[in-house]
């Protein structure tokens, strides 16, 4: 009996010893570690070359910022208004005027335009101004005056300016018994048609060259454009050369009739330009020189042959 009790106690003691040593068959029970209070450190895995790796990146949350837009005010630009361009003068048209006194008549037909050049003042020589004035062709916009006698006749055509004054152009003719010619052209321009001109007075211009020698009892005719230079009576540095431009010109003076029809015309198309006689004279002079040189050369050769024969 006592032997059985001793065996039981020995077996129980063996179980207690086995439990305290942590061994139960082949299973190992890890001993309990003291609690680690250090912060968690992420474990780095080694990168094996050639192996597929997946990298997980953490994108920080975007921070939303509020931006206040700046409002800028652009000052309005100041634009200088451009002055309107001057209205071009109308193209001249053909008009016809006549003056009859007793039994004589003066006739003029043309399309005319004045081109007046001037400086604004005697001190200003940098800004040359040009005014173009068209001579009206309508009979109701113009009126005629003049003089008629045996040796000299004039016909003056006048019209209203853009102001309260008048503009005018006068043709003067002189009788040479068998022929007559245009002796002079006078032009008067109202200051209203010459803007910014100083002094603000009437401008008088003249063309004193003689033109268009014509047989008595015939008219003169020239359709092409002709230009007459106009200057002041006294040299005026403020007014350089201006011009009267005329086309479709036809006139007749010393006409012994009240008829307003032109007599047979002498046309400028048949006029011989001054360059023609000059050219002919130069050619003749050249021929004379050539003949003289040839004569001298041939004479010298003849003398040389005479010496050789001797």
C-alpha positions as MATLAB code, in Angstrom:
seq = 'XXXXXXXXXXXXXXXXXXXXXXXXXXXXXXXXXXXXXXXXXXXXXXXXXXXXXXXXXXXXXXXXXXXXXXXXXXXXXXXXXXXXXXXXXXXXXXXXXXXXXXXXXXXXXXXXXXXXXXXXXXXXXXXXXXXXXXXXXXXXXXXXXXXXXXXXXXXXXXXXXXXXXXXXXXXXXXXXXXXXXXXXXXXXXXXXXXXXXXXXXXXXXXXXXXXXXXXXXXXXXXXXXXXXXXXXXXXXXXXXXXXXXXXXXXXXXXXXXXXXXXXXXXXXXXXXXXXXXXXXXXXXXXXXXXXXXXXXXXXXXXXXXXXXXX';
ca = [
       0.000    0.000    0.000;
       2.690    2.371    0.977;
       4.551    1.566   -2.221;
       1.556    2.624   -4.397;
       1.186    5.929   -2.612;
       4.903    6.669   -3.155;
       4.631    6.014   -6.888;
       1.632    8.314   -7.209;
       3.410   11.140   -5.460;
       6.481   10.657   -7.658;
       4.362   10.888  -10.847;
       2.629   14.038   -9.633;
       5.964   15.618   -8.795;
       7.229   14.813  -12.283;
       4.252   16.591  -13.873;
       4.854   19.677  -11.773;
       8.519   19.780  -12.790;
       7.642   19.400  -16.480;
       5.157   22.285  -16.364;
       7.630   24.580  -14.672;
      10.375   23.919  -17.267;
       8.055   24.923  -20.270;
       8.637   21.710  -22.187;
       5.717   19.741  -23.445;
       6.530   17.271  -26.113;
       8.225   19.045  -29.156;
       6.385   22.435  -28.782;
       8.344   25.375  -27.384;
       6.508   28.101  -25.633;
       8.451   31.397  -25.827;
       9.171   33.075  -22.597;
       7.205   36.265  -22.027;
       9.249   39.373  -22.670;
       9.139   42.495  -20.664;
       6.848   45.085  -22.197;
       8.815   47.249  -24.673;
       7.912   50.880  -24.320;
      10.107   52.127  -27.226;
       8.281   53.514  -30.288;
       7.596   51.237  -33.250;
      10.319   51.404  -35.885;
       9.295   50.267  -39.320;
      11.130   47.200  -40.440;
      13.209   47.660  -43.604;
      13.104   44.769  -46.014;
      16.243   44.120  -48.052;
      16.012   44.720  -51.761;
      17.052   41.734  -53.808;
      18.442   42.687  -57.260;
      16.381   41.334  -60.131;
      13.366   40.692  -57.949;
      10.077   42.458  -58.515;
       9.602   45.083  -55.884;
       6.574   47.084  -54.990;
       7.178   50.470  -53.430;
       4.394   51.971  -51.477;
       4.688   55.730  -51.085;
       2.543   57.828  -48.902;
       1.466   61.150  -50.466;
       1.041   63.872  -47.910;
      -2.383   65.358  -47.819;
      -2.643   68.467  -49.965;
      -2.893   71.694  -48.121;
      -5.608   74.008  -49.419;
      -4.589   77.653  -49.346;
      -6.875   80.523  -50.082;
      -5.364   83.145  -52.462;
      -6.929   86.554  -52.623;
      -6.946   87.820  -56.267;
      -5.529   91.289  -56.708;
      -7.723   93.611  -58.735;
      -5.686   96.116  -60.740;
      -7.281   99.093  -62.430;
      -5.644  100.176  -65.715;
      -6.012  103.913  -66.266;
      -7.842  104.773  -69.474;
      -5.475  105.928  -72.219;
      -5.851  109.489  -73.420;
      -6.226  109.585  -77.222;
      -5.527  112.827  -79.043;
      -8.167  113.276  -81.728;
      -6.762  113.377  -85.250;
      -7.815  116.491  -87.138;
      -9.908  115.719  -90.206;
      -8.082  115.700  -93.509;
      -8.734  118.750  -95.674;
     -11.346  118.258  -98.357;
      -9.605  117.961 -101.754;
     -10.401  120.617 -104.300;
     -12.887  119.504 -106.975;
     -11.550  118.595 -110.378;
     -11.766  121.588 -112.735;
     -14.293  121.510 -115.552;
     -14.404  123.545 -118.748;
     -16.081  126.939 -118.560;
     -16.528  129.721 -121.116;
     -16.572  133.487 -120.531;
     -16.951  136.474 -122.833;
     -16.825  140.260 -122.590;
     -18.472  142.429 -125.268;
     -18.194  146.182 -125.585;
     -19.707  147.962 -128.574;
     -18.719  145.791 -131.516;
     -15.723  143.925 -130.051;
     -15.559  140.768 -128.018;
     -13.021  138.889 -125.917;
     -13.547  135.141 -125.390;
     -11.869  132.710 -122.966;
     -12.558  129.000 -122.467;
     -10.648  126.723 -120.086;
     -10.595  124.357 -117.127;
      -8.403  126.066 -114.560;
      -7.003  125.479 -111.090;
      -4.761  127.589 -108.846;
      -2.086  125.962 -106.680;
      -0.877  128.553 -104.167;
       2.240  127.803 -102.077;
       3.069  129.932  -99.020;
       4.655  129.914  -95.579;
       2.486  130.661  -92.561;
       4.688  133.609  -91.639;
       7.970  135.248  -92.561;
       9.625  133.595  -89.544;
       8.406  130.070  -90.290;
      10.368  128.608  -93.198;
       9.866  124.945  -92.297;
       6.160  124.426  -92.946;
       5.187  125.125  -96.540;
       1.428  125.215  -97.030;
      -0.275  124.548 -100.355;
      -3.816  125.654 -101.142;
      -5.645  124.427 -104.259;
      -8.450  126.592 -105.634;
     -10.594  125.445 -108.537;
     -11.983  128.091 -110.858;
     -15.771  127.569 -111.084;
     -17.027  126.818 -114.574;
     -20.690  127.646 -113.937;
     -21.735  131.048 -115.300;
     -23.978  131.689 -112.284;
     -20.982  131.394 -109.917;
     -18.718  133.822 -111.776;
     -18.911  137.299 -113.259;
     -16.805  139.045 -115.920;
     -15.273  142.503 -116.280;
     -12.443  144.017 -118.315;
     -11.375  146.569 -120.888;
     -11.433  146.658 -124.674;
      -9.465  149.016 -126.939;
      -7.380  148.944 -130.091;
      -4.073  147.802 -128.627;
      -4.773  146.139 -125.270;
      -7.688  144.075 -123.997;
      -8.331  142.369 -120.692;
     -10.929  139.957 -119.399;
     -11.256  139.384 -115.652;
     -13.102  136.370 -114.209;
     -14.179  136.669 -110.544;
     -15.908  134.338 -108.087;
     -16.730  134.198 -104.384;
     -14.125  132.864 -101.971;
     -14.900  130.643  -98.987;
     -15.135  133.802  -96.877;
     -16.671  137.195  -97.587;
     -14.198  138.199 -100.309;
     -13.553  137.359 -103.948;
     -10.936  135.582 -106.024;
     -10.106  136.583 -109.593;
      -7.947  135.826 -112.611;
      -7.320  138.323 -115.416;
      -5.901  137.690 -118.903;
      -4.260  140.608 -120.744;
      -3.747  140.602 -124.529;
      -1.690  142.917 -126.733;
      -2.292  143.737 -130.420;
       0.704  143.746 -132.773;
      -1.324  144.815 -135.819;
      -1.251  141.485 -137.643;
      -0.946  139.262 -134.583;
      -1.825  139.361 -130.896;
      -0.532  137.417 -127.890;
      -1.170  136.732 -124.217;
       0.808  139.434 -122.456;
       0.172  138.812 -118.763;
      -1.911  136.866 -116.239;
      -2.921  138.431 -112.893;
      -4.322  136.410 -109.985;
      -5.918  137.715 -106.764;
      -6.662  135.330 -103.859;
      -8.767  136.162 -100.807;
      -7.099  135.341  -97.429;
     -10.086  133.167  -96.475;
      -8.808  130.602  -98.998;
      -5.270  130.740  -97.546;
      -5.636  129.318  -94.005;
      -3.039  130.235  -91.360;
      -1.317  132.729  -93.659;
       0.150  135.787  -91.963;
      -0.488  138.582  -92.830;
      -4.176  138.004  -93.351;
      -4.407  140.073  -96.535;
      -5.269  139.583 -100.201;
      -2.491  137.824 -102.118;
      -1.726  139.225 -105.594;
       0.270  137.099 -108.042;
       1.349  137.668 -111.638;
       2.715  135.834 -114.678;
       4.481  138.308 -117.010;
       5.785  136.108 -119.817;
       4.374  136.465 -123.329;
       2.737  133.430 -124.938;
       0.623  132.180 -127.852;
       1.285  134.571 -130.719;
      -1.916  134.335 -132.791;
      -3.088  135.824 -136.086;
      -5.729  138.556 -135.849;
      -9.273  137.252 -136.546;
      -8.257  133.789 -135.384;
      -8.510  132.051 -132.025;
      -5.891  130.072 -130.157;
      -6.549  126.506 -129.006;
      -4.560  124.101 -126.823;
      -6.134  121.062 -125.155;
      -3.083  119.786 -123.270;
      -2.344  120.775 -119.683;
      -0.256  123.928 -119.360;
       1.249  125.419 -116.223;
       1.931  129.113 -115.645;
       4.303  130.122 -112.853;
       2.901  132.800 -110.547;
       4.990  135.139 -108.378;
       4.415  138.316 -106.398;
       5.145  141.700 -107.999;
       7.881  142.316 -105.428;
      10.071  139.480 -104.221;
       8.221  137.997 -101.248;
      10.174  135.298  -99.350;
       6.941  134.181  -97.721;
       5.389  133.236 -101.081;
       7.485  130.933 -103.295;
       6.444  130.120 -106.837;
       2.758  129.211 -107.214;
       1.024  127.865 -110.316;
      -1.974  128.273 -112.570;
      -2.833  124.969 -114.251;
      -4.959  125.240 -117.384;
      -6.283  122.630 -119.794;
      -8.717  122.831 -122.739;
      -7.601  126.413 -123.245;
      -9.082  128.482 -126.049;
      -9.224  132.256 -126.380;
      -9.762  135.037 -128.902;
      -9.137  138.756 -128.480;
      -9.697  141.778 -130.730;
     -12.667  140.032 -132.294;
     -14.598  142.561 -134.425;
     -17.976  141.058 -133.693;
     -20.520  140.548 -130.907;
     -20.622  136.843 -131.648;
     -19.571  134.559 -128.826;
     -18.448  131.804 -131.202;
     -14.750  131.239 -131.711;
     -13.151  131.906 -135.093;
     -10.940  129.316 -136.770;
      -8.268  128.163 -134.357;
      -4.526  127.999 -134.502;
      -3.772  124.796 -132.567;
      -0.814  124.385 -130.267;
      -0.428  120.858 -131.631;
       1.224  122.448 -134.662;
       3.489  124.717 -132.637;
       7.175  124.030 -133.094;
       8.823  123.521 -129.713;
      11.916  125.597 -128.995;
      13.980  122.426 -128.717;
      13.537  121.655 -132.424;
      15.502  124.612 -133.868;
      18.140  124.134 -131.188;
      18.537  120.472 -132.116;
      18.696  121.272 -135.830;
      21.369  123.904 -135.215;
      23.456  121.460 -133.185;
      23.236  118.822 -135.918;
      24.312  121.311 -138.628;
      27.219  122.517 -136.509;
      28.323  118.912 -135.997;
      28.220  118.232 -139.743;
      30.343  121.329 -140.437;
      32.952  120.168 -137.940;
      33.029  116.655 -139.424;
      33.446  117.978 -142.992;
      36.240  120.302 -141.884;
      38.102  117.499 -140.091;
      37.812  115.177 -143.115;
      39.088  117.943 -145.409;
      42.128  118.622 -143.232;
      42.984  114.899 -142.966;
      42.714  114.343 -146.740;
      44.823  117.440 -147.467;
      47.556  116.300 -145.103;
      47.646  112.861 -146.768;
      47.925  114.473 -150.215;
      50.868  116.543 -149.078;
      52.567  113.454 -147.620;
      52.224  111.588 -150.920;
      53.777  114.515 -152.809;
      56.848  114.411 -150.583;
      57.241  110.689 -151.120;
      57.060  110.987 -154.923;
      59.836  113.579 -154.892;
];
